[in-house]
CSV table of C-alpha atoms in Angstrom, one decimal:
chain,number,residue,atom,x,y,z
R,145,MET,CA,109.9,148.4,132.5
R,146,ASN,CA,106.8,150.4,133.7
R,147,ILE,CA,108.6,151.3,137.0
R,148,ILE,CA,111.6,152.5,135.1
R,149,LYS,CA,109.3,154.5,132.8
R,150,SER,CA,107.6,156.0,135.8
R,151,ILE,CA,110.9,157.1,137.3
R,152,VAL,CA,112.2,158.5,134.0
R,153,PHE,CA,109.1,160.7,133.5
R,154,GLY,CA,109.0,161.6,137.2
R,155,ARG,CA,105.6,160.1,137.8
R,156,ILE,CA,104.3,158.5,140.9
R,157,GLU,CA,102.7,155.2,140.2
R,158,ARG,CA,98.9,155.7,139.9
R,159,ARG,CA,96.2,153.1,139.8
R,160,TRP,CA,92.5,153.0,139.3
R,161,TYR,CA,90.2,150.4,140.7
R,162,LEU,CA,86.7,149.3,139.7
R,163,LEU,CA,84.5,149.2,142.8
R,164,LYS,CA,80.8,148.3,142.4
R,165,ASN,CA,80.1,150.3,139.3
R,166,ASN,CA,82.2,153.2,140.4
R,167,PHE,CA,85.9,153.8,140.6
R,168,ILE,CA,88.7,155.5,142.5
R,169,ILE,CA,91.5,157.4,140.7
R,170,LYS,CA,94.8,158.3,142.4
R,171,GLY,CA,96.9,161.4,141.8
R,172,ILE,CA,99.0,163.8,143.9
R,173,GLY,CA,97.0,165.4,146.7
R,174,LEU,CA,97.9,168.9,147.9
R,175,ASN,CA,95.8,170.2,150.8
R,176,THR,CA,94.0,168.6,153.7
R,177,LYS,CA,90.6,169.8,152.6
R,178,ASN,CA,88.0,167.6,150.8
R,179,ALA,CA,85.3,168.5,148.3
R,180,ILE,CA,82.2,166.8,147.2
R,181,GLY,CA,80.2,167.8,144.1
R,182,LYS,CA,79.7,167.7,140.4
R,183,ILE,CA,82.5,167.6,137.8
R,184,HIS,CA,82.9,170.3,135.1
R,185,ASN,CA,85.2,169.0,132.4
R,186,ILE,CA,86.9,171.9,130.6
R,187,LYS,CA,87.8,169.7,127.7
R,188,HIS,CA,84.1,169.3,126.8
R,189,ASP,CA,82.9,172.8,127.8
R,190,PRO,CA,85.6,175.6,128.1
R,191,ASN,CA,83.4,177.9,130.3
R,192,PRO,CA,83.8,176.9,134.0
R,193,LYS,CA,80.7,176.7,136.1
R,194,GLU,CA,80.2,177.9,139.6
R,195,ASN,CA,80.2,175.4,142.6
R,196,THR,CA,81.8,172.6,140.5
R,197,ILE,CA,85.0,170.6,140.7
R,198,ILE,CA,87.0,171.6,137.6
R,199,VAL,CA,88.8,169.0,135.6
R,200,THR,CA,91.4,170.3,133.1
R,201,GLU,CA,94.5,169.1,131.3
R,202,ARG,CA,96.6,172.0,132.8
R,203,LEU,CA,96.1,175.5,134.1
R,204,THR,CA,96.3,178.2,131.4
R,205,TYR,CA,96.4,181.9,132.1
R,206,ASN,CA,92.9,182.4,130.6
R,207,LEU,CA,91.4,179.6,132.7
R,208,TYR,CA,93.0,181.0,135.8
R,209,MET,CA,91.5,184.4,135.1
R,210,ASP,CA,88.1,182.7,134.6
R,211,LEU,CA,88.4,180.7,137.8
R,212,LYS,CA,89.2,183.8,139.8
R,213,LYS,CA,85.8,185.3,138.9
R,214,ILE,CA,83.7,182.3,140.1
R,215,ASN,CA,83.6,180.1,143.2
R,216,ILE,CA,84.8,176.5,142.5
R,217,LYS,CA,85.0,173.6,144.9
R,218,GLY,CA,88.2,172.0,143.7
R,219,ILE,CA,90.6,171.2,140.8
R,220,ILE,CA,91.7,168.0,139.1
R,221,THR,CA,94.4,168.1,136.5
R,222,ASP,CA,96.0,165.6,134.1
R,223,TYR,CA,99.5,167.1,134.5
R,224,GLY,CA,101.3,168.9,137.3
R,225,GLY,CA,103.2,168.2,140.5
R,226,LEU,CA,104.0,169.6,143.9
R,227,GLY,CA,106.0,172.5,142.4
R,228,SER,CA,103.7,173.3,139.4
R,229,HIS,CA,101.9,176.6,138.9
R,230,ILE,CA,98.5,175.0,139.7
R,231,ALA,CA,99.9,173.6,142.9
R,232,ILE,CA,101.0,177.0,144.1
R,233,ILE,CA,97.7,178.6,143.2
R,234,ALA,CA,95.7,175.8,144.9
R,235,LYS,CA,97.7,176.2,148.1
R,236,GLN,CA,97.4,179.9,148.1
R,237,ASN,CA,93.6,179.8,147.6
R,238,LYS,CA,93.2,176.8,150.0
R,239,LEU,CA,91.5,174.8,147.2
R,240,PRO,CA,91.3,171.0,147.3
R,241,ALA,CA,93.3,169.7,144.4
R,242,VAL,CA,94.5,166.4,142.9
R,243,LEU,CA,97.2,166.8,140.3
R,244,GLY,CA,99.0,164.5,137.8
R,245,VAL,CA,96.1,162.1,137.2
R,246,TYR,CA,97.7,160.4,134.3
R,247,LEU,CA,97.2,156.7,134.4
R,248,GLN,CA,99.4,153.9,133.0
R,249,ASN,CA,96.9,152.9,130.4
R,250,ASN,CA,97.3,156.4,128.7
R,251,LYS,CA,94.0,157.6,130.2
R,252,LYS,CA,93.8,160.9,131.9
R,253,ALA,CA,91.3,162.6,134.2
R,254,THR,CA,89.9,164.6,131.3
R,255,ASP,CA,89.2,161.3,129.5
R,256,ILE,CA,87.6,159.5,132.5
R,257,LEU,CA,85.6,162.1,134.3
R,258,ASN,CA,82.7,163.7,132.5
R,259,SER,CA,80.7,166.8,133.3
R,260,ASN,CA,78.0,166.3,135.9
R,261,ASP,CA,79.6,163.2,137.4
R,262,LEU,CA,79.4,163.2,141.2
R,263,VAL,CA,82.7,162.8,143.0
R,264,ILE,CA,84.4,163.0,146.3
R,265,LEU,CA,87.8,164.8,146.0
R,266,ASN,CA,90.1,163.8,148.9
R,267,SER,CA,93.1,166.1,148.4
R,268,LYS,CA,95.0,164.9,151.4
R,269,ASP,CA,95.4,161.4,149.9
R,270,GLY,CA,95.1,162.4,146.3
R,271,ILE,CA,92.0,160.2,145.7
R,272,ILE,CA,89.0,160.9,143.5
R,273,LYS,CA,86.0,158.6,144.0
R,274,LYS,CA,83.1,158.6,141.6
R,275,LEU,CA,79.7,158.3,143.3
R,276,ASN,CA,76.2,157.5,142.2
R,277,GLN,CA,73.3,159.4,143.7
R,278,GLU,CA,72.4,156.7,146.2
R,279,GLU,CA,75.9,156.8,147.7
R,280,LEU,CA,75.9,160.6,147.8
R,281,PHE,CA,72.5,160.6,149.6
R,282,LYS,CA,73.8,158.0,152.1
R,283,ILE,CA,76.9,160.1,152.9
R,284,LEU,CA,74.9,163.3,153.3
R,285,ILE,CA,72.1,161.8,155.4
R,286,ASN,CA,74.4,159.7,157.7
R,287,ASN,CA,76.9,162.6,157.9
R,288,GLU,CA,79.7,160.2,157.1
R,289,PRO,CA,83.2,161.7,156.8
R,290,PHE,CA,84.4,161.7,153.2
């Protein structure tokens, strides 16, 4: 039934996994670039902050105009696909983006990711991994690829 539901609503099956107190979320990746940084959830604070990864339900015109004024590291959306407005904008601006993060348990990226969470955004594979400070430090010190 879930597979039929996924096909009907045009969704790719997404999963999230608990891994040692952090988790991985899967969506639709757009570019080959990756980003690492803090989350800014537009649902909790509508004013985007510079040098953050923006999490939003969908891209509105007002949000797009705000994002043009500041430098952001990436975008994560609850809705959207390869032909959506946000996908076109992300490709044009060469921004790492993961779209359509809507999980089968009716959780969305805006519900799961909070402002100031540290994440790695892998836009090639459409993967978002939440980090703790020790893991971030290890990645940066050892110069590990993310």
